[in-house]
Amino acid sequence: MVAAALARIERADPHLCAFVEVWGEEALRRAGELDTRLDRRGGAGQVDARLGRAGEVDTRLDRLGRAGEVDTRLDRLGRAGEVDTRLGGLGPGPSLPLAGVPIAVKGRNGLRAAGPLLAAGGVAVGATSVPGPGTPWQTWGLGARGRTVNPWRSDRTPGGSSAGAAAAVAAGLVPLATGGDGAGSVRIPAAWCGVLGLKTTSGRLPSGDRTGLAVPGVLARSAADAGLWWAVVSGEPVPAEAALPVTAVWSPDLGFAGPDPEPVALARDAVERLEAAGVVRLVRPRVPLRLADPGPAWLALRTAGADPHRPGPAGADPAGTDLAGTDLAGTDLAGADLAGAERVRAENDRRLAGVFGEAELLLTPTAPTAPHGHEGPGERYSTSLTWAFNLSGHPALSMPAGFGGDGCPAGLQLVAPHGREALLLAVARATETRVKD
């Protein structure tokens, strides 16, 4: 499995530029050690990888599209394309639930947060790209061979800052990739690359971000794979099913954002498919949701938490943010209105509590625009629909919502009460089972 993943990376990454480092020798050594451990336990304990017609990674990288992009043919996300490890009950035991699964980690320092995955038998095959020096926005990536491209259109960005992670998962190079989400850094690239991306509840998992805004997350081809990640890092089992339908509130703009019509329409169409399949039941809140724009508050908190004398690694925003046209390096820390930021946070928390008092989920588009080109997003914030939940700390998940007129994917964002990651994953899994393309 690991050798096959490394071969796919070697073949596709010169075009995708999703990796900054590939750890082939170490990954194969680690995989060999796992093989030895599994052999000692006997055939009944081996991971049933089923890497045949039903489960192999269907990357089909033998054909490059007319524009030069990788023709991954991801028409059946989460089914024919995922690595079908079937680890639910077939693995070598509770200590190695991810035995042999190739995993990519975000950035050169990503191994620091991947300890639980490695302890569970996962094999880190490389570090994925993040925004590099020379760009003030974070919806971009710079791999070892150049700028990271969107697997669906090479002239578009995959999003960021978990840029390479999303591209690698979408292209079928690995089934799982770690990410960090400070303002949408997992959810935006998940939406723009057509995969699933989960941001966890603030404070639930360890994070090195001093502001509390950035939290760990994962990018995966299916809810089942993301559920395996969550079970390993949290110790919480993910229920196979949710009590359906789940009540939900739909908001196209959270009461303040100005998203483009197409991503709103695609997300709304996805919601209607969920309704028709009995996955969700929309309810109308007594008070329409109108959040205060979280942008100024987020920027104040992020700025106050930054230490200009201790910058992060070159090219990496320590909070994992997705800022469009914003560079915090020269910001006056004394100018941050922290009291005002906390007032906005408290008021938005109150309004969100009202929504979750009437429904189990909040549904929105993930990103306000389609993926932008490599020249940058202009003056628009790609985070306008995501960073409210970094400020509030709620868990949120982006799942595929269809394709725009440009041929690029869009996402539907699901937001749940604090600590309800399992609900998000169960709903996403029910969607994959019940909703047909």
Short mmCIF file of C-alpha atoms in Angstrom, two decimals, residues 68-239:
data_model
loop_
_atom_site.label_atom_id
_atom_site.label_comp_id
_atom_site.label_asym_id
_atom_site.label_seq_id
_atom_site.Cartn_x
_atom_site.Cartn_y
_atom_site.Cartn_z
CA GLY A 68 -2.63 19.94 -18.48
CA GLU A 69 -4.45 19.16 -15.28
CA VAL A 70 -4.44 15.71 -13.74
CA ASP A 71 -7.49 13.79 -14.98
CA THR A 72 -8.34 12.08 -11.73
CA ARG A 73 -11.93 11.37 -12.80
CA LEU A 74 -13.30 11.87 -9.31
CA ASP A 75 -16.87 11.24 -10.41
CA ARG A 76 -17.48 8.89 -7.50
CA LEU A 77 -15.87 10.62 -4.51
CA GLY A 78 -15.62 8.49 -1.43
CA ARG A 79 -16.53 5.23 -3.22
CA ALA A 80 -14.40 3.99 -6.12
CA GLY A 81 -11.68 6.50 -5.36
CA GLU A 82 -10.95 5.95 -1.68
CA VAL A 83 -8.50 3.48 -0.23
CA ASP A 84 -10.88 0.78 0.95
CA THR A 85 -9.03 -0.36 4.03
CA ARG A 86 -12.15 -1.75 5.68
CA LEU A 87 -10.62 -1.30 9.13
CA GLY A 88 -13.88 -1.55 11.01
CA GLY A 89 -13.31 -4.85 12.78
CA LEU A 90 -10.81 -6.21 10.25
CA GLY A 91 -7.71 -4.48 11.51
CA PRO A 92 -4.92 -6.08 13.49
CA GLY A 93 -6.32 -4.90 16.80
CA PRO A 94 -7.16 -1.73 18.69
CA SER A 95 -3.54 -0.66 18.86
CA LEU A 96 -3.13 -0.47 15.07
CA PRO A 97 -6.44 0.65 13.55
CA LEU A 98 -4.62 2.53 10.77
CA ALA A 99 -2.01 -0.11 10.03
CA GLY A 100 -0.37 0.61 6.68
CA VAL A 101 -2.56 3.53 5.70
CA PRO A 102 -0.47 6.15 3.82
CA ILE A 103 -0.90 9.58 5.42
CA ALA A 104 0.30 13.02 4.35
CA VAL A 105 0.97 15.66 6.98
CA LYS A 106 0.56 19.40 6.61
CA GLY A 107 3.87 21.24 6.26
CA ARG A 108 7.37 20.26 7.22
CA ASN A 109 6.48 20.39 10.92
CA GLY A 110 3.33 18.31 10.54
CA LEU A 111 4.76 15.23 12.19
CA ARG A 112 4.51 16.99 15.54
CA ALA A 113 0.73 16.68 15.46
CA ALA A 114 0.60 13.27 13.77
CA GLY A 115 1.77 11.23 16.75
CA PRO A 116 -1.56 9.49 17.41
CA LEU A 117 -1.89 8.52 13.73
CA LEU A 118 1.60 7.03 13.65
CA ALA A 119 0.98 5.19 16.91
CA ALA A 120 -2.15 3.72 15.35
CA GLY A 121 -0.11 2.28 12.48
CA GLY A 122 -0.41 5.06 9.92
CA VAL A 123 2.59 5.68 7.69
CA ALA A 124 3.61 9.28 6.98
CA VAL A 125 4.71 9.47 3.34
CA GLY A 126 5.46 13.19 3.10
CA ALA A 127 4.79 16.80 4.00
CA THR A 128 2.23 18.72 1.95
CA SER A 129 2.53 22.26 0.66
CA VAL A 130 1.42 25.41 2.43
CA PRO A 131 1.52 29.03 1.25
CA GLY A 132 5.06 30.03 0.50
CA PRO A 133 6.96 33.29 0.77
CA GLY A 134 6.05 36.05 -1.63
CA THR A 135 2.25 35.88 -1.31
CA PRO A 136 0.14 37.76 1.24
CA TRP A 137 -2.85 35.41 0.90
CA GLN A 138 -3.23 31.91 2.27
CA THR A 139 -5.53 30.28 -0.32
CA TRP A 140 -2.42 29.15 -2.19
CA GLY A 141 0.35 26.60 -1.89
CA LEU A 142 4.00 26.21 -2.81
CA GLY A 143 5.35 22.69 -3.27
CA ALA A 144 8.92 21.58 -3.85
CA ARG A 145 8.45 21.85 -7.61
CA GLY A 146 6.35 25.01 -7.77
CA ARG A 147 2.88 26.32 -7.03
CA THR A 148 0.26 23.77 -6.06
CA VAL A 149 -2.49 23.34 -8.62
CA ASN A 150 -6.12 22.37 -8.23
CA PRO A 151 -6.52 18.79 -9.53
CA TRP A 152 -9.66 19.82 -11.40
CA ARG A 153 -8.13 22.83 -13.19
CA SER A 154 -4.44 23.56 -13.21
CA ASP A 155 -5.02 27.29 -13.67
CA ARG A 156 -6.87 27.45 -10.33
CA THR A 157 -5.67 27.26 -6.76
CA PRO A 158 -6.65 24.34 -4.51
CA GLY A 159 -7.28 26.78 -1.66
CA GLY A 160 -5.35 26.82 1.58
CA SER A 161 -3.56 26.96 3.74
CA SER A 162 -3.91 23.15 3.66
CA ALA A 163 -3.30 23.41 -0.08
CA GLY A 164 -1.18 20.36 -0.75
CA ALA A 165 -3.22 18.24 1.65
CA ALA A 166 -6.43 18.85 -0.30
CA ALA A 167 -4.77 18.38 -3.68
CA ALA A 168 -3.10 15.11 -2.62
CA VAL A 169 -6.33 13.65 -1.27
CA ALA A 170 -8.42 14.82 -4.24
CA ALA A 171 -5.95 13.30 -6.71
CA GLY A 172 -5.96 9.98 -4.85
CA LEU A 173 -2.32 10.12 -3.81
CA VAL A 174 -3.22 9.40 -0.18
CA PRO A 175 -6.54 8.64 1.52
CA LEU A 176 -5.92 10.93 4.50
CA ALA A 177 -4.05 14.18 5.06
CA THR A 178 -3.80 16.27 8.19
CA GLY A 179 -4.65 19.96 8.16
CA GLY A 180 -4.92 22.96 10.42
CA ASP A 181 -7.86 25.35 10.35
CA GLY A 182 -7.49 28.88 11.72
CA ALA A 183 -10.07 30.61 9.54
CA GLY A 184 -11.11 27.98 7.01
CA SER A 185 -7.76 26.40 6.12
CA VAL A 186 -9.21 22.88 5.99
CA ARG A 187 -12.75 23.62 4.82
CA ILE A 188 -11.98 25.99 1.93
CA PRO A 189 -9.48 23.68 0.16
CA ALA A 190 -11.82 20.75 0.84
CA ALA A 191 -14.60 22.62 -0.93
CA TRP A 192 -12.47 23.75 -3.86
CA CYS A 193 -10.94 20.29 -4.39
CA GLY A 194 -14.14 18.29 -3.91
CA VAL A 195 -13.21 16.33 -0.78
CA LEU A 196 -14.35 16.22 2.82
CA GLY A 197 -12.70 18.51 5.38
CA LEU A 198 -13.34 18.56 9.14
CA LYS A 199 -12.44 21.34 11.57
CA THR A 200 -12.62 20.25 15.20
CA THR A 201 -14.05 22.02 18.24
CA SER A 202 -11.68 24.62 19.66
CA GLY A 203 -9.76 23.20 22.60
CA ARG A 204 -10.81 19.61 21.97
CA LEU A 205 -7.44 18.55 20.54
CA PRO A 206 -3.96 19.93 21.25
CA SER A 207 -3.00 23.01 19.22
CA GLY A 208 0.11 25.16 19.25
CA ASP A 209 -1.78 28.30 18.24
CA ARG A 210 -1.62 30.91 20.99
CA THR A 211 -4.81 32.63 19.84
CA GLY A 212 -7.03 29.58 20.16
CA LEU A 213 -8.37 30.23 16.67
CA ALA A 214 -6.49 27.45 14.85
CA VAL A 215 -7.36 23.83 15.49
CA PRO A 216 -6.42 20.46 13.97
CA GLY A 217 -8.43 18.98 11.14
CA VAL A 218 -8.38 16.34 8.42
CA LEU A 219 -9.00 16.02 4.69
CA ALA A 220 -10.34 12.73 3.37
CA ARG A 221 -12.09 11.15 0.41
CA SER A 222 -14.95 9.80 2.53
CA ALA A 223 -16.69 10.31 5.85
CA ALA A 224 -15.69 6.78 6.88
CA ASP A 225 -12.01 7.62 6.46
CA ALA A 226 -12.42 10.92 8.30
CA GLY A 227 -14.23 9.00 11.03
CA LEU A 228 -11.23 6.69 11.43
CA TRP A 229 -9.02 9.75 11.86
CA TRP A 230 -11.39 11.19 14.46
CA ALA A 231 -11.62 7.94 16.41
CA VAL A 232 -7.82 7.71 16.58
CA VAL A 233 -7.11 11.31 17.61
CA SER A 234 -10.06 11.72 19.99
CA GLY A 235 -10.73 8.23 21.30
CA GLU A 236 -14.41 8.78 20.50
CA PRO A 237 -16.13 6.17 18.31
CA VAL A 238 -18.16 7.54 15.44
CA PRO A 239 -21.67 6.09 15.22
#
